[in-house]
Coordinates of C-alpha atoms in Angstrom, one line a residue:
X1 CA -3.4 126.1 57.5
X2 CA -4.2 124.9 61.1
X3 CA -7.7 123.8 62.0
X4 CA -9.6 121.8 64.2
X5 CA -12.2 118.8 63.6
X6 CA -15.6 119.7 64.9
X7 CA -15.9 116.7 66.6
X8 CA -12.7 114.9 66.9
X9 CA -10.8 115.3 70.4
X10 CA -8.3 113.3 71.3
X11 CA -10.1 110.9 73.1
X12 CA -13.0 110.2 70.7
X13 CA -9.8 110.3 67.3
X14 CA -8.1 107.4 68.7
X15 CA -5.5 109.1 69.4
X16 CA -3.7 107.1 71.8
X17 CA -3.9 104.1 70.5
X18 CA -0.1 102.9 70.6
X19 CA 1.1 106.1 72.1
X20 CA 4.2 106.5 74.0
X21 CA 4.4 108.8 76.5
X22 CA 7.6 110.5 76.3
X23 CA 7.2 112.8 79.5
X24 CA 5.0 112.6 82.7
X25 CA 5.4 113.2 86.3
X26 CA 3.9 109.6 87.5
X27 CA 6.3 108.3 89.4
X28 CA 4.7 108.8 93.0
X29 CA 6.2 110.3 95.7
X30 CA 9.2 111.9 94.4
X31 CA 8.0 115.6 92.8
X32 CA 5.4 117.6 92.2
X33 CA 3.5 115.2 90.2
X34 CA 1.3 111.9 91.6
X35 CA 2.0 111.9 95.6
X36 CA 0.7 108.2 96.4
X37 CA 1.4 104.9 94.4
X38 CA -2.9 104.5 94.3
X39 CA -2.8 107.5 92.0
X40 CA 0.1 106.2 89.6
X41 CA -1.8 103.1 89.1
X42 CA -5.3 104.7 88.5
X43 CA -3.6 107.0 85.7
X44 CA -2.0 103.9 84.1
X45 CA -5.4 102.2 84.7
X46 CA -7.0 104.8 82.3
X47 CA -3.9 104.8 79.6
X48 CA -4.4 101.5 79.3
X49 CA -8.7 102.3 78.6
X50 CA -7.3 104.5 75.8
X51 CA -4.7 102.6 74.1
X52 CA -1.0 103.6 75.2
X53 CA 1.4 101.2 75.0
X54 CA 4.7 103.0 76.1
X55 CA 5.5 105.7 79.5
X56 CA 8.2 107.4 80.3
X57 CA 8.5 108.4 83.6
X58 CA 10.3 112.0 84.0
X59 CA 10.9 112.8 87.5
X60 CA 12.4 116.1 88.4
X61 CA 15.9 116.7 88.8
X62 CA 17.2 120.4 90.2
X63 CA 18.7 122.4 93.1
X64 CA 15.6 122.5 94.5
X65 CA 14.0 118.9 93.8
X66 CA 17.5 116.6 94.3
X67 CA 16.6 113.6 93.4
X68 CA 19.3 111.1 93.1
X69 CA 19.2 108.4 90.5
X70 CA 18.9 105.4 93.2
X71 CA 16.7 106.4 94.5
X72 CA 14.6 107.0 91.4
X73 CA 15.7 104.0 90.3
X74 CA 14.3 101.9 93.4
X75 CA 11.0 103.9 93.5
X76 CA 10.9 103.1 89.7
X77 CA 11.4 99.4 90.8
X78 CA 8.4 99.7 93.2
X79 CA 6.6 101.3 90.7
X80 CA 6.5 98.6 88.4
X81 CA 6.1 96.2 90.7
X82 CA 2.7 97.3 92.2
X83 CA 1.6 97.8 88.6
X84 CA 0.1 94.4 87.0
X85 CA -0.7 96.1 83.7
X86 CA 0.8 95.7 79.9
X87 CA 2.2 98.9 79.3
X88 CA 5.7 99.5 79.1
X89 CA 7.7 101.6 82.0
X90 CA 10.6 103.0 81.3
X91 CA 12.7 105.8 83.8
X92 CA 14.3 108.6 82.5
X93 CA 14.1 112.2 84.3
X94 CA 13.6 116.1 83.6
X95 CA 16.9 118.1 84.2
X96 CA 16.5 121.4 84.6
X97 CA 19.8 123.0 83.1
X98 CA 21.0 124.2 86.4
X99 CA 24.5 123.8 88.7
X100 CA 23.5 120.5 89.9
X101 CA 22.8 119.2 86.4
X102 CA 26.2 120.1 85.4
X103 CA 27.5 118.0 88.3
X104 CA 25.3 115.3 87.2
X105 CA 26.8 115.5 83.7
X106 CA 30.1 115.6 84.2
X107 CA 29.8 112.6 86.7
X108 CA 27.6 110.6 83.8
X109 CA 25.0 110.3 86.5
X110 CA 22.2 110.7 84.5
X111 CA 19.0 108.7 83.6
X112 CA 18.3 108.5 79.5
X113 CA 15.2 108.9 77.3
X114 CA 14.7 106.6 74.7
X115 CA 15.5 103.3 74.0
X116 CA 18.9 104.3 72.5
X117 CA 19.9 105.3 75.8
X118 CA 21.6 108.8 74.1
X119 CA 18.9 111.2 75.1
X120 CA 18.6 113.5 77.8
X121 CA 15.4 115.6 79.0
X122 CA 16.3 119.3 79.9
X123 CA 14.3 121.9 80.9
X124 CA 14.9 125.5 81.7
X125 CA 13.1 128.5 83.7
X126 CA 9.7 129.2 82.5
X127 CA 11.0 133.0 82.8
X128 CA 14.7 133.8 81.6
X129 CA 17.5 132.4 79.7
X130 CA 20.0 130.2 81.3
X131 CA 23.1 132.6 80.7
X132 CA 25.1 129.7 79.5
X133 CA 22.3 127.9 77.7
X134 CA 24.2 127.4 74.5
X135 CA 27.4 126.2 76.2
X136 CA 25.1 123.5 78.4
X137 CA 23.5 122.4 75.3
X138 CA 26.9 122.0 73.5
X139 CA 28.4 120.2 76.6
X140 CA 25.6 117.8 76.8
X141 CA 26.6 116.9 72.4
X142 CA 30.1 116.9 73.4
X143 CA 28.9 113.8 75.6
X144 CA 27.6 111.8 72.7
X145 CA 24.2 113.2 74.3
X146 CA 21.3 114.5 72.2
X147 CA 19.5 117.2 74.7
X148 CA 15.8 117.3 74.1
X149 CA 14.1 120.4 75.4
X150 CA 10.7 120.1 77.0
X151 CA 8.1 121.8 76.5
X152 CA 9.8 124.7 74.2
X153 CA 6.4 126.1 73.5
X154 CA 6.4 127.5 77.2
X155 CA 9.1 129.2 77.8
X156 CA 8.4 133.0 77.7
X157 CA 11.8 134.1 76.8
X158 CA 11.6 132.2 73.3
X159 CA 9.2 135.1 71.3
X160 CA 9.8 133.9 67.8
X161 CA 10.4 130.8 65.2
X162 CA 14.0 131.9 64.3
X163 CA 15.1 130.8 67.7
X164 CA 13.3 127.6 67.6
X165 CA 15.1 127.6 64.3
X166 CA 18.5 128.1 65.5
X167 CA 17.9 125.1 68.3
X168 CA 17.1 122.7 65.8
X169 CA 20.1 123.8 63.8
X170 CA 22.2 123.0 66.9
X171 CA 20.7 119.6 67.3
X172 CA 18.3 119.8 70.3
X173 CA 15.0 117.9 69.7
X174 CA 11.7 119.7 71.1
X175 CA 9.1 117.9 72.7
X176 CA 5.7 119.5 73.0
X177 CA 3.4 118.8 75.7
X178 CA -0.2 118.1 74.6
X179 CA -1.7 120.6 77.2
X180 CA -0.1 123.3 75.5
X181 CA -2.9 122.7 72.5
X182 CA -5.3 122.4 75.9
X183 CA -4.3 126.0 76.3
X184 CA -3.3 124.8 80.0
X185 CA -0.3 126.8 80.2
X186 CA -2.0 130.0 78.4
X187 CA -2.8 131.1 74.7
X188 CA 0.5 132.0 73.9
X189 CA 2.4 128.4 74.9
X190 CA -0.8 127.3 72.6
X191 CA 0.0 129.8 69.8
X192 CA 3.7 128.6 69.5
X193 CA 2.6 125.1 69.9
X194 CA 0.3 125.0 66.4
X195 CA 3.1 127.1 65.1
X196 CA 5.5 124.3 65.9
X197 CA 3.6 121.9 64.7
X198 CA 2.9 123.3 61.7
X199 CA 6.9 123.4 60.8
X200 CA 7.1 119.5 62.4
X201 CA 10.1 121.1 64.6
X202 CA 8.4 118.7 67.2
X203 CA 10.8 115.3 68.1
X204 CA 8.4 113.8 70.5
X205 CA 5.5 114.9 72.4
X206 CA 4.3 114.4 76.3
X207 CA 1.4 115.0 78.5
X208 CA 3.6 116.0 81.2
X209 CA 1.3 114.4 83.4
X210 CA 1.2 116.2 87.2
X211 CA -3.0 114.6 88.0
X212 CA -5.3 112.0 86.3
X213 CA -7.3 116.1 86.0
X214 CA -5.4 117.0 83.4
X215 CA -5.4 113.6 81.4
X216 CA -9.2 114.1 81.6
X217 CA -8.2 117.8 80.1
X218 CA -6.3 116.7 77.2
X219 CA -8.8 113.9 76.2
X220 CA -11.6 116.4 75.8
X221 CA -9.3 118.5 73.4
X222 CA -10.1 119.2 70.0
X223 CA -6.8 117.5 68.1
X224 CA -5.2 120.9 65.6
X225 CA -5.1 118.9 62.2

């Protein structure tokens, strides 16, 4: 049974301590996430207050955000060069599952998560299936890729576990982001979050960092035990 410490949130748990960030939009200047280098390092200033040791930056990459992997790659390298700091940067990206992502995959141009170097971070539309979801999936395994979906919890066209169920059957890893148990994205994305949880279908999990805002959201959440 799910329930949450009275006083616990995870700022005042500890939580952080040694955490590693598996998805954030940090990287300035590039999505919809942090616009100026000033705000990248401020967030990382206040990761390092609470203990993380490891971030993965997750740019977007879709039809409508192109972004190509140099140039990713050289605003990565800025990145870490204006930063002065001791926690660990690594660059990967969020594909959303879409035409341009296919290109990207056939062409190997893609940017890993993980230190393996043999995951990829997909996304799909909040809204409706990709109507060749399964194939994509498949095609990314038949790679030597392991997808990891983000953010399953969101997705409003997933209503039940079995589905869930059948993902992690194929292989696809789930990463939850922590402003799901926020209740950010609405009680539902929460709902199926604790429910995930409960079943520990969850790979990795993220803050999907957009603002330093909603940080200071997800610290002041009470931690589901």
């Amino acid at each position: 049974m799910l329930f949450f410490h009275k006083k616990k949130t995870y700022q005042s748990s500890g939580y952080f301590k040694g955490y590693t960030d598996y998805h954030c939009h940090i990287l300035p200047g590039v999505d919809d996430g942090v616009k100026t280098m000033p705000q990248s390092l401020e967030i990382l200033a206040e990761y390092e207050q609470i203990g993380v040791s490891d971030v993965w930056c997750t740019p977007h990459v879709m039809e409508d955000i192109p972004n190509t992997t140099a140039g990713l790659q050289q605003r990565f390298d800025e990145l870490k060069t204006a930063y002065k700091g001791n926690i660990r940067l690594h660059l990967a990206a969020e594909y959303m599952m879409d035409g341009l992502f296919e290109e990207r995959l056939e062409a190997g141009d893609l940017l890993t998560l993980g230190d393996e170097g043999d995951q990829i971070l997909v996304e799909t539309s909040y809204f409706n299936k990709p109507i060749h979801m399964e194939q994509t999936l498949h095609d990314i395994m038949s790679k030597g890729l392991f997808p990891v979906l983000a953010h399953p919890e969101r997705y409003i066209y997933i209503a039940d576990m079995k589905t869930y169920r059948e993902l992690k059957q194929m292989g696809v890893r789930l990463q939850m982001n922590l402003g799901s148990i926020a209740e950010v994205y609405g009680k539902t994305a929460k709902r199926k979050a604790l429910m995930l949880t409960k079943e520990k279908a969850y790979n990795y999990t993220g803050t999907d960092l957009h603002n330093i805002q909603l940080l200071h959201t997800i610290l002041n959440t009470k931690i589901p035990n």
